[in-house]
XYZ file of C-alpha atoms in Angstrom:
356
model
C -10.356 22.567 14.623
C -9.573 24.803 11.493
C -9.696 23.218 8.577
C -10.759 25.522 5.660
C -8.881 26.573 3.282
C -9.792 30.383 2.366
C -8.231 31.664 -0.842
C -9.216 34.620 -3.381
C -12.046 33.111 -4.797
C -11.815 29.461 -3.379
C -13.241 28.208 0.179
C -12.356 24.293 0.849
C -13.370 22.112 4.233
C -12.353 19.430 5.068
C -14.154 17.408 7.824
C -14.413 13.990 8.941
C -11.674 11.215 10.940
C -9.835 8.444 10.030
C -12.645 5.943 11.659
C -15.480 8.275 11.631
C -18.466 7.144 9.552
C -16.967 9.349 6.267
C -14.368 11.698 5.626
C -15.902 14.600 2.912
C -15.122 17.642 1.654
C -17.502 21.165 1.044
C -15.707 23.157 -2.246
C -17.508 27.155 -2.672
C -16.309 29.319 -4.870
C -16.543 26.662 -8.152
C -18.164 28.398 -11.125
C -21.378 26.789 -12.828
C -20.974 25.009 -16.192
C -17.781 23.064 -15.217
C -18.075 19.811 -16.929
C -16.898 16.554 -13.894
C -16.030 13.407 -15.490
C -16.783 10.997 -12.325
C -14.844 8.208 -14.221
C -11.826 10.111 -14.081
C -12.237 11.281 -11.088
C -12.553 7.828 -9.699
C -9.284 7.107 -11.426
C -7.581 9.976 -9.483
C -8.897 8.656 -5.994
C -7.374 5.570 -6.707
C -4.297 6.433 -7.017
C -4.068 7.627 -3.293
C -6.528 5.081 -2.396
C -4.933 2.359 0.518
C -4.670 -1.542 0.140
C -3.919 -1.572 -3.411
C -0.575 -2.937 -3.421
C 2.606 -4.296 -1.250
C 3.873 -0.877 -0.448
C 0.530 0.465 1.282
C -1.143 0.014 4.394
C -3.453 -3.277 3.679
C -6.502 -1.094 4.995
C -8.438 -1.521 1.946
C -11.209 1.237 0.905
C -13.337 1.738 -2.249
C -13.101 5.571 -1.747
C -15.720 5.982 -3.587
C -17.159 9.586 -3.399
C -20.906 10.666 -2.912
C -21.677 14.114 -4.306
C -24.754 15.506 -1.657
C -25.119 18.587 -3.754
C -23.016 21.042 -6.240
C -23.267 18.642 -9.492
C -26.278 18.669 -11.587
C -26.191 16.533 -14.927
C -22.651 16.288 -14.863
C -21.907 19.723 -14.389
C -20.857 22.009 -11.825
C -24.082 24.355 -10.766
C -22.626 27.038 -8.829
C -24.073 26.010 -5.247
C -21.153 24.461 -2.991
C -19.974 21.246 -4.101
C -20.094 18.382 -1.294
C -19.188 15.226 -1.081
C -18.088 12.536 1.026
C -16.821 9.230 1.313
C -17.291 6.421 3.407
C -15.219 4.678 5.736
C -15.672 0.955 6.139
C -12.507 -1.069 6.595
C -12.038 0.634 10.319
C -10.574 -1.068 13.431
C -10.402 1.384 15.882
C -9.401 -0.996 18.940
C -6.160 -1.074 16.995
C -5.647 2.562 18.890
C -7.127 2.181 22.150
C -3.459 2.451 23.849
C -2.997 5.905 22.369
C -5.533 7.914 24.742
C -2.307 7.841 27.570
C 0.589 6.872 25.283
C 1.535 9.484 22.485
C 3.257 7.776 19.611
C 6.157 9.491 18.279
C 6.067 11.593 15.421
C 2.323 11.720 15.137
C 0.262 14.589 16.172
C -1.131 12.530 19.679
C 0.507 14.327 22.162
C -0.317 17.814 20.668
C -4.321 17.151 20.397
C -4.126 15.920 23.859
C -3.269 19.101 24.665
C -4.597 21.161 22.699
C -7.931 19.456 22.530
C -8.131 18.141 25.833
C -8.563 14.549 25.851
C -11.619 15.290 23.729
C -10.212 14.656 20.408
C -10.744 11.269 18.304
C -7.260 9.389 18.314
C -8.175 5.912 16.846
C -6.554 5.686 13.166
C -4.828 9.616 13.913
C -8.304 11.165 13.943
C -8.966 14.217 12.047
C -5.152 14.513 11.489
C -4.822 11.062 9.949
C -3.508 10.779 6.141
C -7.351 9.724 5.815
C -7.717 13.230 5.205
C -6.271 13.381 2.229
C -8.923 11.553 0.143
C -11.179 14.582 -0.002
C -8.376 16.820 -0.248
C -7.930 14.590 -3.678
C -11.937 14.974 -4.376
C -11.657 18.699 -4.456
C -8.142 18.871 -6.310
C -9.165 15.882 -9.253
C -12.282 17.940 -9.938
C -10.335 21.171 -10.431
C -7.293 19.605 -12.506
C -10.026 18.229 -14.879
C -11.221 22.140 -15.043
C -7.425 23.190 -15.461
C -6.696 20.571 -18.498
C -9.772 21.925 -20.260
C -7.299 25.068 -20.558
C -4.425 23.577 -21.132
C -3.051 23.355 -18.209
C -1.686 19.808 -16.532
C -0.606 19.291 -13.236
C 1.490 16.408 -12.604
C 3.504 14.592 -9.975
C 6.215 11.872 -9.912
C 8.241 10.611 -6.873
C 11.704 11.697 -7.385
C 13.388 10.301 -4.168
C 12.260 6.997 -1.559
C 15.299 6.500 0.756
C 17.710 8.432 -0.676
C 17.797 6.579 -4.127
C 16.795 9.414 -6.694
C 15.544 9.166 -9.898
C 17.590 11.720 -11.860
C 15.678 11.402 -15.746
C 13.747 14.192 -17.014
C 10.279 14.324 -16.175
C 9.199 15.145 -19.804
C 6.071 13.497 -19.394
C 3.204 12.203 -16.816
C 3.484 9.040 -14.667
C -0.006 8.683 -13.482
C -0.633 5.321 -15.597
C 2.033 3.733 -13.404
C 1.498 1.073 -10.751
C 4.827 2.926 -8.922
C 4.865 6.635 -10.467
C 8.280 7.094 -11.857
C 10.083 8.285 -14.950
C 12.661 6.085 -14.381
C 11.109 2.347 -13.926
C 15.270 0.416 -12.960
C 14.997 2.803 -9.947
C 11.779 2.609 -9.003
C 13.112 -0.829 -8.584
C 15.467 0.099 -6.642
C 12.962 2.302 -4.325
C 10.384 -0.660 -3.802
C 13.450 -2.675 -2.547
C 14.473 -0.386 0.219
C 10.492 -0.101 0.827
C 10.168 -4.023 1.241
C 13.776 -4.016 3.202
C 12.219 -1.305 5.574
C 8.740 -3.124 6.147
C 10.647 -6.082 6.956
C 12.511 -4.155 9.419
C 9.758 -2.958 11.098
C 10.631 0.331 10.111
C 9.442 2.985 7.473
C 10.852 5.445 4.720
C 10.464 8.813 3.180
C 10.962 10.725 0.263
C 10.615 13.412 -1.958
C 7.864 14.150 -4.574
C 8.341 16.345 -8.119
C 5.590 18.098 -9.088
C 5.781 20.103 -13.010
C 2.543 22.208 -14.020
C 2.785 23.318 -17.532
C 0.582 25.466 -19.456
C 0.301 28.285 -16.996
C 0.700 31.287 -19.122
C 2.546 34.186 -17.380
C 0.704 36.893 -14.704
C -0.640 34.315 -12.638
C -0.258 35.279 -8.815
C 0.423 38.094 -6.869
C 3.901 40.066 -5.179
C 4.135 39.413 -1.659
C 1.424 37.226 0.684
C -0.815 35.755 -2.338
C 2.504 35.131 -4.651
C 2.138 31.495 -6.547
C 4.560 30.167 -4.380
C 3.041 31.180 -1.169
C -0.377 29.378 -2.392
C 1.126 26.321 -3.478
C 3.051 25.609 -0.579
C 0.070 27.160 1.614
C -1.981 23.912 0.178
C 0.752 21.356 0.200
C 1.555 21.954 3.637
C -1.752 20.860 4.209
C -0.727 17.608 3.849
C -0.303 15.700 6.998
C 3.788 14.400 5.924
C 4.758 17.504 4.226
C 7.640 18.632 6.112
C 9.478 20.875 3.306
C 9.367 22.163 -0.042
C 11.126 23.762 -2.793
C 10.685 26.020 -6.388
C 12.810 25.415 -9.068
C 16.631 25.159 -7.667
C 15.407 25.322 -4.686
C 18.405 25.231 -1.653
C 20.934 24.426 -4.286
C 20.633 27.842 -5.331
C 22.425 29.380 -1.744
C 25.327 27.161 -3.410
C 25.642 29.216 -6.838
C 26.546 32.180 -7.772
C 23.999 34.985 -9.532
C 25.390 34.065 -12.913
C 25.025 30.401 -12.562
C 21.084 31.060 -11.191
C 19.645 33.360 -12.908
C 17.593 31.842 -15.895
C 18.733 34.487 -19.044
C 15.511 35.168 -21.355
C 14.878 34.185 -24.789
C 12.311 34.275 -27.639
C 10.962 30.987 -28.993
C 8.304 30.603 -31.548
C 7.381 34.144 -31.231
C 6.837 33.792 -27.195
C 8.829 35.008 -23.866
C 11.219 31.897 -22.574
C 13.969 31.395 -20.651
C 16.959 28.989 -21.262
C 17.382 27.772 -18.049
C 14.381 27.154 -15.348
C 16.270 27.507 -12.010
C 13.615 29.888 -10.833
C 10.684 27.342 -11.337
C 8.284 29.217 -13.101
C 7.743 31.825 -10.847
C 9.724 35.456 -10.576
C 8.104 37.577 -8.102
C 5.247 35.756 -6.910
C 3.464 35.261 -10.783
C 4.151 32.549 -13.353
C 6.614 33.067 -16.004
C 4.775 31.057 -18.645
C 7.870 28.198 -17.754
C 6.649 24.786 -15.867
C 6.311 25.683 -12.660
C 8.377 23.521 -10.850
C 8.659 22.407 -6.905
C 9.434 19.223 -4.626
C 8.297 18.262 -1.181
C 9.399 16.063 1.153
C 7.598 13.579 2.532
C 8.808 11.776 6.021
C 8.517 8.806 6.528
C 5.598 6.526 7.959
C 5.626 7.442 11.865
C 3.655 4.345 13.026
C 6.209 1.437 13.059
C 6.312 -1.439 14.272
C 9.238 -1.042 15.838
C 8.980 -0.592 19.979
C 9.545 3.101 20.390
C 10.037 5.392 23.656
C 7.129 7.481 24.484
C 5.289 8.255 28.224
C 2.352 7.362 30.246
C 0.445 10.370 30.602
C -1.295 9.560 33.664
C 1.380 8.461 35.670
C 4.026 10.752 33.489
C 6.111 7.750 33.290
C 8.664 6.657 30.593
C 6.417 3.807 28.563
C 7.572 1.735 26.399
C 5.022 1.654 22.660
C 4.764 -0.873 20.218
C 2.134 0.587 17.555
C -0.910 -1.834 16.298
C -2.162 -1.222 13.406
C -2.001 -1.449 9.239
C 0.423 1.448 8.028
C 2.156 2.400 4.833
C 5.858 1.614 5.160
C 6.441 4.548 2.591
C 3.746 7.221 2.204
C 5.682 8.296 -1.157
C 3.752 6.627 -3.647
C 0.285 7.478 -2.255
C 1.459 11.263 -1.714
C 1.820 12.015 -5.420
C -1.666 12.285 -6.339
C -2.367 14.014 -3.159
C 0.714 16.680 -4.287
C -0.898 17.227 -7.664
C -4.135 17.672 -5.903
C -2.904 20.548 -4.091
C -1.516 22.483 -6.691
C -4.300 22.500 -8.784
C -6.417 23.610 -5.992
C -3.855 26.716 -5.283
C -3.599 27.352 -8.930
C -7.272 27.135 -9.568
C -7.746 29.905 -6.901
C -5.638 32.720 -8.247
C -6.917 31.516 -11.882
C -10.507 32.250 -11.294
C -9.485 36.372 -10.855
C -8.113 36.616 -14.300
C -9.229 36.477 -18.010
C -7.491 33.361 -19.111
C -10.107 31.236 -16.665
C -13.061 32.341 -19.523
């Protein structure tokens, strides 16, 4: 299985499964002297972490990270940066149907063949959400290194369900139990969350993220362009399943006049009036937020009885899934989004000038 990331200057594994004994992370590439505030990086993790409240899976874990090397007095020293963390609130007889009976929507039928039979399926294995708690070591440490420059990464949901939350996201979320701008509906969200759960059913969504601070030049034309990165690393993310810059598909709908963002000078700086291009022109950062949403699908493990097949006797079977599982994966996501980002950003940062 492939599961390094390989950027400019950047080099991120990710190893472990859902019920193994840890899930970790190995980050290369980090230069010495970066200062790592463990308190607040143990804030970050718990943000994604599960069992914290009534729309997450009640799997409960600490998530608490142990650095094997990397970190010396609080610093970054150069040498890779490792860490891992511990599972402990596994039950992997929860899965044991799985080894013959793909559930739909999850990536079971596709390690079975790619893999097989070999692969570990109890909890989703190495393509669980699980995953994503490294993913959120690596990207907390580098967003603390980013905001040391001025430069914040932040995330928000914007849509569970189809209810949207239209105000301005003018400012960050991350103190919030249920990360909106809009708290009346994020209301409205958790409702159709608790209707769905009681349905036996699941929800998706769609998750903002804004980085600003990025001064201009950063990226490249073509296959390392900003965007390419950034949705390089957020497709990384197991429930990913699109994402868009700026106007995104709304801008097939206008016309060249109506997109393009005209330019401006404000307090002696390059602007432009309008952001419908993100943040990015070209493949390289305006100096605007950079701007993009992805959309999450919903929870595949419901509780609902589902179709799937037998694949020994390659046999319609009917599947009811076992199990603790998020009836939204929204809320948890938007850490994980931020996480991302910074990691891409980080990467085509450390080639230029404004990283020293």
């Amino acid at each position: 299985m492939s599961s390094t990331f390989t950027g400019q200057h950047l080099r991120l594994s990710i190893f472990g499964q859902s019920h193994s004994e840890a899930v970790g992370m190995t980050l290369d590439g980090l230069p010495a002297g970066i200062p790592v505030d463990l308190d607040e990086l143990q804030s970050f993790l718990n943000r994604r972490a599960p069992g914290r409240n009534d729309w997450s899976t009640p799997r409960r874990e600490e998530d608490r990270p142990e650095f094997l090397c990397g970190l010396k007095d609080g610093f970054t020293c150069g040498a890779p940066l490792s860490a891992i963390i511990r599972n402990s609130n596994t039950r992997p007889k929860d899965y044991s149907q799985l080894k013959i009976t793909p559930r739909p929507g999850h990536a079971d039928y596709t390690a079975e063949v790619k893999y097989r039979g070999f692969q570990d399926y109890s909890g989703g294995g190495h393509f669980s959400g699980r995953l994503t708690a490294p993913l959120c070591i690596a990207g907390g440490i580098v967003k603390q290194a980013l905001k040391e420059r001025g430069i914040a990464v932040d995330a928000r949901i914007k849509a569970i369900a189809g209810i949207v939350d239209v105000s301005p996201f003018a400012a960050s979320v991350a103190g919030k139990e249920f990360p909106v701008a809009d708290d009346k509906i994020g209301e409205q969200m958790r409702e159709a969350i608790a209707k769905a759960r009681a349905e036996g059913d699941s929800v998706g969504g769609v998750v903002e993220c804004v980085v600003r601070g990025l001064p201009a030049g950063i990226g490249e034309p073509m296959f390392d362009g900003l965007e390419n990165q950034i949705a390089r690393m957020v497709f990384a993310i197991p429930a990913v399943k699109g994402i868009e810059f700026g106007a995104g598909f709304a801008a097939a709908g206008l016309r060249g006049s109506e997109n393009n963002d005209a330019f401006c000078v404000q307090d002696g700086r390059i602007e432009t009036v309008t952001n419908n291009a993100g943040g990015i022109l070209g493949g390289i950062s305006t100096g605007m937020p950079v701007v993009f949403r992805a959309a999450i699908k919903p929870t595949p493990s419901i509780a609902k009885e589902q179709q799937s097949v037998n694949l020994n006797s390659m046999e319609p079977s009917a599947l009811r899934i076992e199990g603790r599982h998020d009836p939204c994966i929204v809320p948890r996501a938007v850490p994980v989004i931020e996480a991302a980002a910074a990691i891409a950003i980080t990467d085509l940062i450390l080639g230029e000038s404004t990283w020293n």
